[in-house]
mmCIF file of C-alpha atoms in Angstrom:
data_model
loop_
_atom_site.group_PDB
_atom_site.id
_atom_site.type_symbol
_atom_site.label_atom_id
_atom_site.label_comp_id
_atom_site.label_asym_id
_atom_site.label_seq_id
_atom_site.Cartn_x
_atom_site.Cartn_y
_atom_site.Cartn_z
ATOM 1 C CA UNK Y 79 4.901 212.543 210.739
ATOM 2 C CA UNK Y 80 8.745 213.333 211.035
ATOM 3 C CA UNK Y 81 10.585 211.058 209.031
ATOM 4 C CA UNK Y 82 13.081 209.993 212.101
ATOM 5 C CA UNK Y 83 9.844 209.416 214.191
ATOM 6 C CA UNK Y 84 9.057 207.028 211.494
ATOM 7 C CA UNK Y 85 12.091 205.198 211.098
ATOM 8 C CA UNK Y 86 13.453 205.109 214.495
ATOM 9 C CA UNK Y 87 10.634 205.674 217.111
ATOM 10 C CA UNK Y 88 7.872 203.647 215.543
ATOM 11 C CA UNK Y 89 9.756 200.122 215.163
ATOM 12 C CA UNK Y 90 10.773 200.760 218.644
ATOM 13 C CA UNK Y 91 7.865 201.187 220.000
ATOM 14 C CA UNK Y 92 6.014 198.573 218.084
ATOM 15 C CA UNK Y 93 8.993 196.417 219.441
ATOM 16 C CA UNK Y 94 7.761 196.807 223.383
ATOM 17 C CA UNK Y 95 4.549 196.240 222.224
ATOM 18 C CA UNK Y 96 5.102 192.803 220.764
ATOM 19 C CA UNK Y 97 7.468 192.250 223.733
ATOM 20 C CA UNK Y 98 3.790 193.061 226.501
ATOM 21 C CA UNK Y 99 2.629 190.691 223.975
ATOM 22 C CA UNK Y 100 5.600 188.365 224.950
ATOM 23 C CA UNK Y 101 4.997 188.761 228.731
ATOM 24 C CA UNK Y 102 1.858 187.102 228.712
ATOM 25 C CA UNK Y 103 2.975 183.941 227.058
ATOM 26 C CA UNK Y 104 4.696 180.552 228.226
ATOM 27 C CA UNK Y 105 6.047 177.877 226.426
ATOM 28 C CA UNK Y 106 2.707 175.985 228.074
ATOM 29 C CA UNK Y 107 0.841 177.704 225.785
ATOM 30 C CA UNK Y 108 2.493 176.395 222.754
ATOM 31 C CA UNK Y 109 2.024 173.179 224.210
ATOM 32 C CA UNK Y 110 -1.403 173.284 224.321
ATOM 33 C CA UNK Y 111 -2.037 172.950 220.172
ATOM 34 C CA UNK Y 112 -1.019 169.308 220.983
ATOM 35 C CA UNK Y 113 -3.229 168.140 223.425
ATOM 36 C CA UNK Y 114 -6.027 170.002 222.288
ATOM 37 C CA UNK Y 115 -5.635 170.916 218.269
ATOM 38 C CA UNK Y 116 -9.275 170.967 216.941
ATOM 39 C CA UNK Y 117 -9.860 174.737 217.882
ATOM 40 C CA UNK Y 118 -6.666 176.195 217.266
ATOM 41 C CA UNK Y 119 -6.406 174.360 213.792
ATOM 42 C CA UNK Y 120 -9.958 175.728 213.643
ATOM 43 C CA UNK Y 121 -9.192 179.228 214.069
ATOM 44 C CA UNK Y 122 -5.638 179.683 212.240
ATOM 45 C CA UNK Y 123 -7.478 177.956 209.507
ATOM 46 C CA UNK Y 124 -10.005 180.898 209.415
ATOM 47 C CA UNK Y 125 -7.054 183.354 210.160
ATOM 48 C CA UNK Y 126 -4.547 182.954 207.255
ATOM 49 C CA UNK Y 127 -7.046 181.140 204.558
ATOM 50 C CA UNK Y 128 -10.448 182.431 205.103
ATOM 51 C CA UNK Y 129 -10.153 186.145 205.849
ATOM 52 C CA UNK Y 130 -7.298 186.657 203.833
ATOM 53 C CA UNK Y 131 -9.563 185.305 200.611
ATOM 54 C CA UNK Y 132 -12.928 187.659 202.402
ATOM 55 C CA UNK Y 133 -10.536 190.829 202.315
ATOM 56 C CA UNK Y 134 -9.105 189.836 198.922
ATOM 57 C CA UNK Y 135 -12.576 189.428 198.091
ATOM 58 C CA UNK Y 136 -13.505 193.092 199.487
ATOM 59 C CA UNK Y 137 -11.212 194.632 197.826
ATOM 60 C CA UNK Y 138 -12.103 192.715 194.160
ATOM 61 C CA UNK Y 139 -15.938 193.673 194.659
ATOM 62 C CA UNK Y 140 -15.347 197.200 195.584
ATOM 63 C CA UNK Y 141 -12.705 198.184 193.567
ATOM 64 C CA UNK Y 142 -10.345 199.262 196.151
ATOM 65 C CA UNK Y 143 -7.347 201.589 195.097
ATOM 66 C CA UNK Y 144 -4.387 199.665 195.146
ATOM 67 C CA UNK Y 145 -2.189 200.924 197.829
ATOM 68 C CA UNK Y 146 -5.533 200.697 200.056
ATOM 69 C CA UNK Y 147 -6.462 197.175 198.655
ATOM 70 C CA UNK Y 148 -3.019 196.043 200.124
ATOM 71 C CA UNK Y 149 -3.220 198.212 203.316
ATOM 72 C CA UNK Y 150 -6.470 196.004 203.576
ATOM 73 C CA UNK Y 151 -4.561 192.572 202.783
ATOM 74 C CA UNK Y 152 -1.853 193.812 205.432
ATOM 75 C CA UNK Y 153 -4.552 194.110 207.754
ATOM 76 C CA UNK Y 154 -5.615 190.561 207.317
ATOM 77 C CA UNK Y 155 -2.612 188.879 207.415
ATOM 78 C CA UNK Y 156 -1.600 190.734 210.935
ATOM 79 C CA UNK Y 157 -2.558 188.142 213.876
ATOM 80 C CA UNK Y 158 -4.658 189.300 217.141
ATOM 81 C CA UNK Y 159 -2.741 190.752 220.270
ATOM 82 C CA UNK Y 160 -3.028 191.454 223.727
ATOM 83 C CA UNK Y 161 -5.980 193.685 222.985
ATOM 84 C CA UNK Y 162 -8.737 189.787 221.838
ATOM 85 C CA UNK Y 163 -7.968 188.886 225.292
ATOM 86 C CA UNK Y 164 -9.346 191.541 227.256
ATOM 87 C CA UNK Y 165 -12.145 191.020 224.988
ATOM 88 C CA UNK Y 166 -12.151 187.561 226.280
ATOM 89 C CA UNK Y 167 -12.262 188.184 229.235
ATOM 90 C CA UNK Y 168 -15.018 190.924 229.411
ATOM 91 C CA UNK Y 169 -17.356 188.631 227.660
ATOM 92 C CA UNK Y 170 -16.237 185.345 229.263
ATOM 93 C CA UNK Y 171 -14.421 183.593 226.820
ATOM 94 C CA UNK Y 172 -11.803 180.800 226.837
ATOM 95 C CA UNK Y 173 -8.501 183.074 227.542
ATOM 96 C CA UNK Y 174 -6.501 180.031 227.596
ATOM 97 C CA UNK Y 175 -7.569 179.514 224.172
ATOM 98 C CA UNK Y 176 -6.924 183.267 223.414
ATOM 99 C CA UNK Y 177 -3.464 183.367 224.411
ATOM 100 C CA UNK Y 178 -2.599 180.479 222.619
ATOM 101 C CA UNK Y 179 -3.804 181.582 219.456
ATOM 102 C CA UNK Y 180 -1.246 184.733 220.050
ATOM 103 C CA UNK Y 181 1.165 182.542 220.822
ATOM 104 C CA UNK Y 182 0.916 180.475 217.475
ATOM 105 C CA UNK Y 183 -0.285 183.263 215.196
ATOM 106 C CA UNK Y 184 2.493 185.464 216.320
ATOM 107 C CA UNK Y 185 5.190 183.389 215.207
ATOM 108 C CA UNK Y 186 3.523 181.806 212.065
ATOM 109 C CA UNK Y 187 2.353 185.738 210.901
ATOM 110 C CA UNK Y 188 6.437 186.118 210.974
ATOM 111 C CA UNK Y 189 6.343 183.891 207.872
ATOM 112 C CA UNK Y 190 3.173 184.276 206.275
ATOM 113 C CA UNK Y 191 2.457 188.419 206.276
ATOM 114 C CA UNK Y 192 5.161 189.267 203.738
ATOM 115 C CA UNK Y 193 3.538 186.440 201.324
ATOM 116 C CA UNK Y 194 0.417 187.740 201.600
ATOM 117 C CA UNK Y 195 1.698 191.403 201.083
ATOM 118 C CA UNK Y 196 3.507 190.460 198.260
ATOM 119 C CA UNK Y 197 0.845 188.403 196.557
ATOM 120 C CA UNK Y 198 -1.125 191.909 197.139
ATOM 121 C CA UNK Y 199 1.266 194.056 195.958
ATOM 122 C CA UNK Y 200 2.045 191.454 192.893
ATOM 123 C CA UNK Y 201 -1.685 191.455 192.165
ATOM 124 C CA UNK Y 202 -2.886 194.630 192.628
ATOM 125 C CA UNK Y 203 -0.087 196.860 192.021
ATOM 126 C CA UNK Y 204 1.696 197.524 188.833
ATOM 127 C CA UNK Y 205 4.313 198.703 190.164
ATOM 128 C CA UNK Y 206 4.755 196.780 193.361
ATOM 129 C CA UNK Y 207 8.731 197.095 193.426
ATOM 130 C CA UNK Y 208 8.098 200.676 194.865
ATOM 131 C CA UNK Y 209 6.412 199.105 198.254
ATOM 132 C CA UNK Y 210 7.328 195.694 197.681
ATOM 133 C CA UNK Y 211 9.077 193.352 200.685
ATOM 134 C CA UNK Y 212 12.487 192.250 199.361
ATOM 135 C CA UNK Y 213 14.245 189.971 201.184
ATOM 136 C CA UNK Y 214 15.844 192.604 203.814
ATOM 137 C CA UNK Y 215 12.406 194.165 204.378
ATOM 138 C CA UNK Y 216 10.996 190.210 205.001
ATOM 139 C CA UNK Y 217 14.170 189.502 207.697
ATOM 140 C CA UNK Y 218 13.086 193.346 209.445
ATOM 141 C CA UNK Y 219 9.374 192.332 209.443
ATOM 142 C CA UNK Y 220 9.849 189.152 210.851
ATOM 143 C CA UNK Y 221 12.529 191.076 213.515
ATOM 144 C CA UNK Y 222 9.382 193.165 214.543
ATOM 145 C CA UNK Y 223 7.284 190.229 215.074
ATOM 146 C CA UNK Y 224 9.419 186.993 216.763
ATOM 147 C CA UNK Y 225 12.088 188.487 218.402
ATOM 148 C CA UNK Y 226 10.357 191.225 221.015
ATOM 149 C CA UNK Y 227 7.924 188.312 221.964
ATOM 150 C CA UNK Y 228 10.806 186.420 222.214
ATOM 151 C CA UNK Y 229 12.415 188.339 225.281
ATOM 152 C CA UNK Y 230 8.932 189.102 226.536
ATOM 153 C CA UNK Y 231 9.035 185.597 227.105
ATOM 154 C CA UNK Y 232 12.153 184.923 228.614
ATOM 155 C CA UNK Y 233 11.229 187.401 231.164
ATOM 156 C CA UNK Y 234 8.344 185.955 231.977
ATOM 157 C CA UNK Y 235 9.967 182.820 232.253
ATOM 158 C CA UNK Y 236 13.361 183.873 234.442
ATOM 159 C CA UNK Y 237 11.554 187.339 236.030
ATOM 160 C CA UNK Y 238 7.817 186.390 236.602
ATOM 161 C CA UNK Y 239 7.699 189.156 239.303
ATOM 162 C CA UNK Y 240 9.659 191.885 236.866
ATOM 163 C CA UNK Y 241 7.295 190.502 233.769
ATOM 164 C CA UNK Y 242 3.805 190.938 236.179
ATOM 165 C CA UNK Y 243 5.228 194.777 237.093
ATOM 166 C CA UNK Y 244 5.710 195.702 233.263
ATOM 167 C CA UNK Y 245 2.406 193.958 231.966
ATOM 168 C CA UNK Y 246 0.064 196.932 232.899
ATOM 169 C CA UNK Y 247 2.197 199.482 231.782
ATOM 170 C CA UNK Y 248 3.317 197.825 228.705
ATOM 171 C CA UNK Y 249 -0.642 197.498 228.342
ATOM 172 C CA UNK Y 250 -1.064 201.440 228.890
ATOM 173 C CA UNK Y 251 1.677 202.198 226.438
ATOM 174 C CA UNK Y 252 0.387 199.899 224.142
ATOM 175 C CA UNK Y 253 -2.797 202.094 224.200
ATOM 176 C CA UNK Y 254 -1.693 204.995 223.834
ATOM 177 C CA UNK Y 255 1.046 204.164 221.183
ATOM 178 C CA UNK Y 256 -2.239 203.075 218.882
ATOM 179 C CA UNK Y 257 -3.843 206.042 219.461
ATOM 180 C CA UNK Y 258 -1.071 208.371 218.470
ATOM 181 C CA UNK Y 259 -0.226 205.920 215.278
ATOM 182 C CA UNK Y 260 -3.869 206.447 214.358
ATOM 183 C CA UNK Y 261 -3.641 210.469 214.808
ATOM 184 C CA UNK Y 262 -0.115 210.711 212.692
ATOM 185 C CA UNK Y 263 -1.562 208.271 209.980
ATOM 186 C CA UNK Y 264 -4.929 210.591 209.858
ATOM 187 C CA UNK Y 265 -2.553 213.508 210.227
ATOM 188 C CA UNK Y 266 -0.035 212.732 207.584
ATOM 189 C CA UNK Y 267 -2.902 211.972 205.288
ATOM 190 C CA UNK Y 268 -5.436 214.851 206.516
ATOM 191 C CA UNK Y 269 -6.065 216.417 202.990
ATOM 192 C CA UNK Y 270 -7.374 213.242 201.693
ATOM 193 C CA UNK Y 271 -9.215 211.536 205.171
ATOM 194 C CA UNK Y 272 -12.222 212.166 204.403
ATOM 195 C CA UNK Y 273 -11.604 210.652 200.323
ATOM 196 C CA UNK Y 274 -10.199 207.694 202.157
ATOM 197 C CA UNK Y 275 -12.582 206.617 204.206
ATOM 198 C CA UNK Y 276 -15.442 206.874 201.551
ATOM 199 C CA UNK Y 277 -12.966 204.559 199.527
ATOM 200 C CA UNK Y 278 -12.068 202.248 202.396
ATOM 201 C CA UNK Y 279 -14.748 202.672 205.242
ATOM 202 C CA UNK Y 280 -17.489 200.514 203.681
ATOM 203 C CA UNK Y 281 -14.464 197.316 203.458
ATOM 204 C CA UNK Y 282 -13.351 198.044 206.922
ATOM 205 C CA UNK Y 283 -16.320 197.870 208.257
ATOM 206 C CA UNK Y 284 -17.024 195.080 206.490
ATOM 207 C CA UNK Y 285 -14.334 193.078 207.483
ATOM 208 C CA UNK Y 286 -14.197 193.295 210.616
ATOM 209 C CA UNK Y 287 -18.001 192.287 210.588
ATOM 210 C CA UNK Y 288 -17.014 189.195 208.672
ATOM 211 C CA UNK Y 289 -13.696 188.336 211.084
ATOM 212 C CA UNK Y 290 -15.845 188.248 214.262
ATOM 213 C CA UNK Y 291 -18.613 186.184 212.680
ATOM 214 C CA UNK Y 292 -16.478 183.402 210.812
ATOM 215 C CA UNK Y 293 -13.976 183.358 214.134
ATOM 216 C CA UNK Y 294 -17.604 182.716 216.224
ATOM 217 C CA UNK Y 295 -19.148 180.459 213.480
ATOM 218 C CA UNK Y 296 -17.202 178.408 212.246
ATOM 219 C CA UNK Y 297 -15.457 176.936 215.421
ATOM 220 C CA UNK Y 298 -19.577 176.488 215.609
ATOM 221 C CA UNK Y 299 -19.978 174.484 212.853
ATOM 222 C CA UNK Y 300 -17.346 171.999 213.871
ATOM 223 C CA UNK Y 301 -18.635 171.364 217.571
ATOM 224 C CA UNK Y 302 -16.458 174.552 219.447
ATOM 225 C CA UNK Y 303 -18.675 175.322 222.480
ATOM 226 C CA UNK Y 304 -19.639 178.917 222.750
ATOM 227 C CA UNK Y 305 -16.992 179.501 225.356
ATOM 228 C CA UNK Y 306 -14.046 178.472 222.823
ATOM 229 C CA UNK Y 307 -15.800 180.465 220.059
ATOM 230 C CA UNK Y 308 -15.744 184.010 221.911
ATOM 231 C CA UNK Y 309 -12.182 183.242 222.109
ATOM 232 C CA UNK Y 310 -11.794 182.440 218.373
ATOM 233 C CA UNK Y 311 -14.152 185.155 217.246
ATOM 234 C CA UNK Y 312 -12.230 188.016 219.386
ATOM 235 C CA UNK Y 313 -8.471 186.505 218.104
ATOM 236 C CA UNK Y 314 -9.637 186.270 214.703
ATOM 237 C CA UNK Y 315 -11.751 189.687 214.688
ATOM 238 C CA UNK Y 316 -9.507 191.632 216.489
ATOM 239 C CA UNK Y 317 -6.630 192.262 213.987
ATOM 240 C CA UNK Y 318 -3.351 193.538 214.924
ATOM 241 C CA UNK Y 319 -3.715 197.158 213.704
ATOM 242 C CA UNK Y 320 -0.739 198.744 215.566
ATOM 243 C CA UNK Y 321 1.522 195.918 213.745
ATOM 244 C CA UNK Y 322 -0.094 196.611 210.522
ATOM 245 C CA UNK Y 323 0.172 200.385 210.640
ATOM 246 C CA UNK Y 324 3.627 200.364 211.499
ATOM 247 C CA UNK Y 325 4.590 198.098 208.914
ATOM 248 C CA UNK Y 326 2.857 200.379 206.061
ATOM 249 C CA UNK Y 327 5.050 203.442 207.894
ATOM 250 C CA UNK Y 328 8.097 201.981 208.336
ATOM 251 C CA UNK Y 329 8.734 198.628 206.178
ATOM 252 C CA UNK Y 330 6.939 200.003 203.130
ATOM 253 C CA UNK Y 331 6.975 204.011 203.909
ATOM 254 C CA UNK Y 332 3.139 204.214 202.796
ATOM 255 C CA UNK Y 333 0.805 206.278 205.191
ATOM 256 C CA UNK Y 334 -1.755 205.256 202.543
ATOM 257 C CA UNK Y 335 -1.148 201.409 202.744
ATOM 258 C CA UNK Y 336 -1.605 202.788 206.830
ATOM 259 C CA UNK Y 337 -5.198 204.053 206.023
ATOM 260 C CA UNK Y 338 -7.306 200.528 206.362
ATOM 261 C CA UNK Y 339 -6.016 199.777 209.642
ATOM 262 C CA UNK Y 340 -6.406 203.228 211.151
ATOM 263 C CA UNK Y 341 -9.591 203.323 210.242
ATOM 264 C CA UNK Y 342 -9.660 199.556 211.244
ATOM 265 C CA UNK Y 343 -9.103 200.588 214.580
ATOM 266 C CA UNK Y 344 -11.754 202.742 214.900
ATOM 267 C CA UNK Y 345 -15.016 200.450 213.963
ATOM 268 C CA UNK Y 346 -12.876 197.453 215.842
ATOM 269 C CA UNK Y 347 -13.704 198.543 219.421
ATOM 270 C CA UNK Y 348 -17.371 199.460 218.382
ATOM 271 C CA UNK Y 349 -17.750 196.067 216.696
ATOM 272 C CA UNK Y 350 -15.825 193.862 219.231
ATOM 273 C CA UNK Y 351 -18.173 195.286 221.992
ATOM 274 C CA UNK Y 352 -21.462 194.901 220.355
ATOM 275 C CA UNK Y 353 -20.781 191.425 218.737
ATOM 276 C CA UNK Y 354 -20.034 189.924 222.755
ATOM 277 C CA UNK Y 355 -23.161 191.679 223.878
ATOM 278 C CA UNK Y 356 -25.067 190.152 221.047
ATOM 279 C CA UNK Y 357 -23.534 186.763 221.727
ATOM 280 C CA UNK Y 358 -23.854 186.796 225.770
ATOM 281 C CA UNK Y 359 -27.486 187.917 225.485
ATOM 282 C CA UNK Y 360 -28.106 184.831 222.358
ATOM 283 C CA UNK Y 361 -26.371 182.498 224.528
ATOM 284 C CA UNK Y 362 -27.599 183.650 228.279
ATOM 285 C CA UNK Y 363 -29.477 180.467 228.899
ATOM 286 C CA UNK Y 364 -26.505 178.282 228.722
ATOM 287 C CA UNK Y 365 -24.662 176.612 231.583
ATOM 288 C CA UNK Y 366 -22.554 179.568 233.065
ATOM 289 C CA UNK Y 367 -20.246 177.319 234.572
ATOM 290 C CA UNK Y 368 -19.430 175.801 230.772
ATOM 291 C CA UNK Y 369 -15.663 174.880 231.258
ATOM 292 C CA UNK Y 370 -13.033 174.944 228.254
ATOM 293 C CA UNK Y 371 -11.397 171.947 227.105
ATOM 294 C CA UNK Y 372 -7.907 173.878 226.949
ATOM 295 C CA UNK Y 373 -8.159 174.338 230.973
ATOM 296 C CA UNK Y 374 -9.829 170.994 231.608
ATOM 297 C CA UNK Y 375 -7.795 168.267 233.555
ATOM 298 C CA UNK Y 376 -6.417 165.611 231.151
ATOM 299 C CA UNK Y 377 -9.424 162.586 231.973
#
């Protein structure tokens, strides 16, 4: 991948991305967490502390590389997107609830993704001041995240027509900008695909197994109705690959910190899809008409 496609194109397009992201929200949808905490506390809980310690975790028990053990930790620390609610909404989950997990985890991954990379780069690396996020590289990450959902926003809130006419092709650009990420990562790294994925496939695969079921069971455990769990299990299993792949490319100029999240992307689509069949056919007995808190009138 051309090295001005890298450093000007990619952060670009990354940035209308996260701005689609931005045209979904309202400032409603912040204001939801207060009325109703339990399941969002729930599920940024199992964002930033549980699967960050499971991928740490995969990449301690299978002796990742390091570069790929913090391409994996990158991966975790990226929140969900646009991509959790269409999830949500094919297998009838709370999309209220989905889009104001975004909302939150968009603006808290701003702070908390370059302390997770650096504790992985710190931990597993040697030499992490090669790849590591110095302060400049922290105020550009958190540029790609907050400020493009930022203006999304503000359209939606003064242009609601002009911010319903860009969602679906935002959405379609979206797709096809992860797509071509995925081929230049693979591409850039095509001598050494197929050593990657033996080193990395097994912990992809692996976590995004483990995201889907703690974002369904847990929520479970502490008396989340099904519908709210879908929601939680498709934010928190649904990671932001695009925004971790273009963070490897750009921030830290790795194509192999790239590799877990391209191949991420991949098994994510597979596993999304049969983890909401499983849970729709489990669950097909219950009340259909089952009605989320989040959406509820205020009794």
């Amino acid at each position: 991948m051309d090295s001005g496609i890298i450093t000007i194109f990619l952060p670009l397009a990354l940035a209308i991305v996260m701005a689609g992201l931005g045209l979904e929200l309202r400032p409603r949808d912040f204001a939801r967490v207060a009325k109703h905490p339990k399941a969002v506390i729930l599920a940024l809980v199992c964002q930033l502390l549980v699967l960050t310690s499971i991928a740490f975790i995969i990449c301690k028990l299978l002796a990742l590389p390091p570069l790929l053990a913090v391409g994996l930790m990158l991966l975790a620390a990226s929140p969900g997107g646009p991509t959790a609610n269409l999830f949500s909404y094919l297998y009838k989950g709370d999309i209220a609830l989905n889009i104001t997990l975004t909302a939150v985890n968009s603006v808290i991954a701003a702070f908390t993704l370059p302390l997770i990379v650096n504790f992985a780069i710190l931990y597993f690396m040697q030499d992490g001041q090669q790849v590591g996020l110095q302060f400049a590289k922290i105020v550009q990450v958190f540029l790609i995240i907050l400020i493009p959902v930022c203006i999304g926003m503000l359209i939606r809130h003064y242009a609601e027509n002009v911010a319903e006419k860009l969602n679906k092709p935002v959405r379609i650009f979206a797709l096809v900008f992860l797509i071509l990420i995925i081929i230049g990562a693979l591409t850039k790294e095509r001598h050494n695909i197929m050593e990657y994925i033996g080193q990395v496939g097994l912990a992809t695969m692996l976590f995004c197994i483990l995201s889907l079921a703690v974002g369904y069971f847990v929520p479970r455990l502490f008396g989340i109705n099904n519908f709210q769990a879908k929601a939680c299990a498709f934010e928190i299993g649904i990671h932001n690959s695009t925004l971790a792949m273009t963070i490897a490319l750009t921030v830290m100029a790795s194509p192999v910190i790239a590799m877990p999240a391209a191949i991420y992307s991949i098994f994510m689509y597979i596993f999304a899809a049969l983890f909401g069949t499983l849970i729709n056919r489990v669950h097909r007995d219950e009340n259909p008409a089952e009605v989320s808190s989040l959406t509820a009138p205020e009794s």
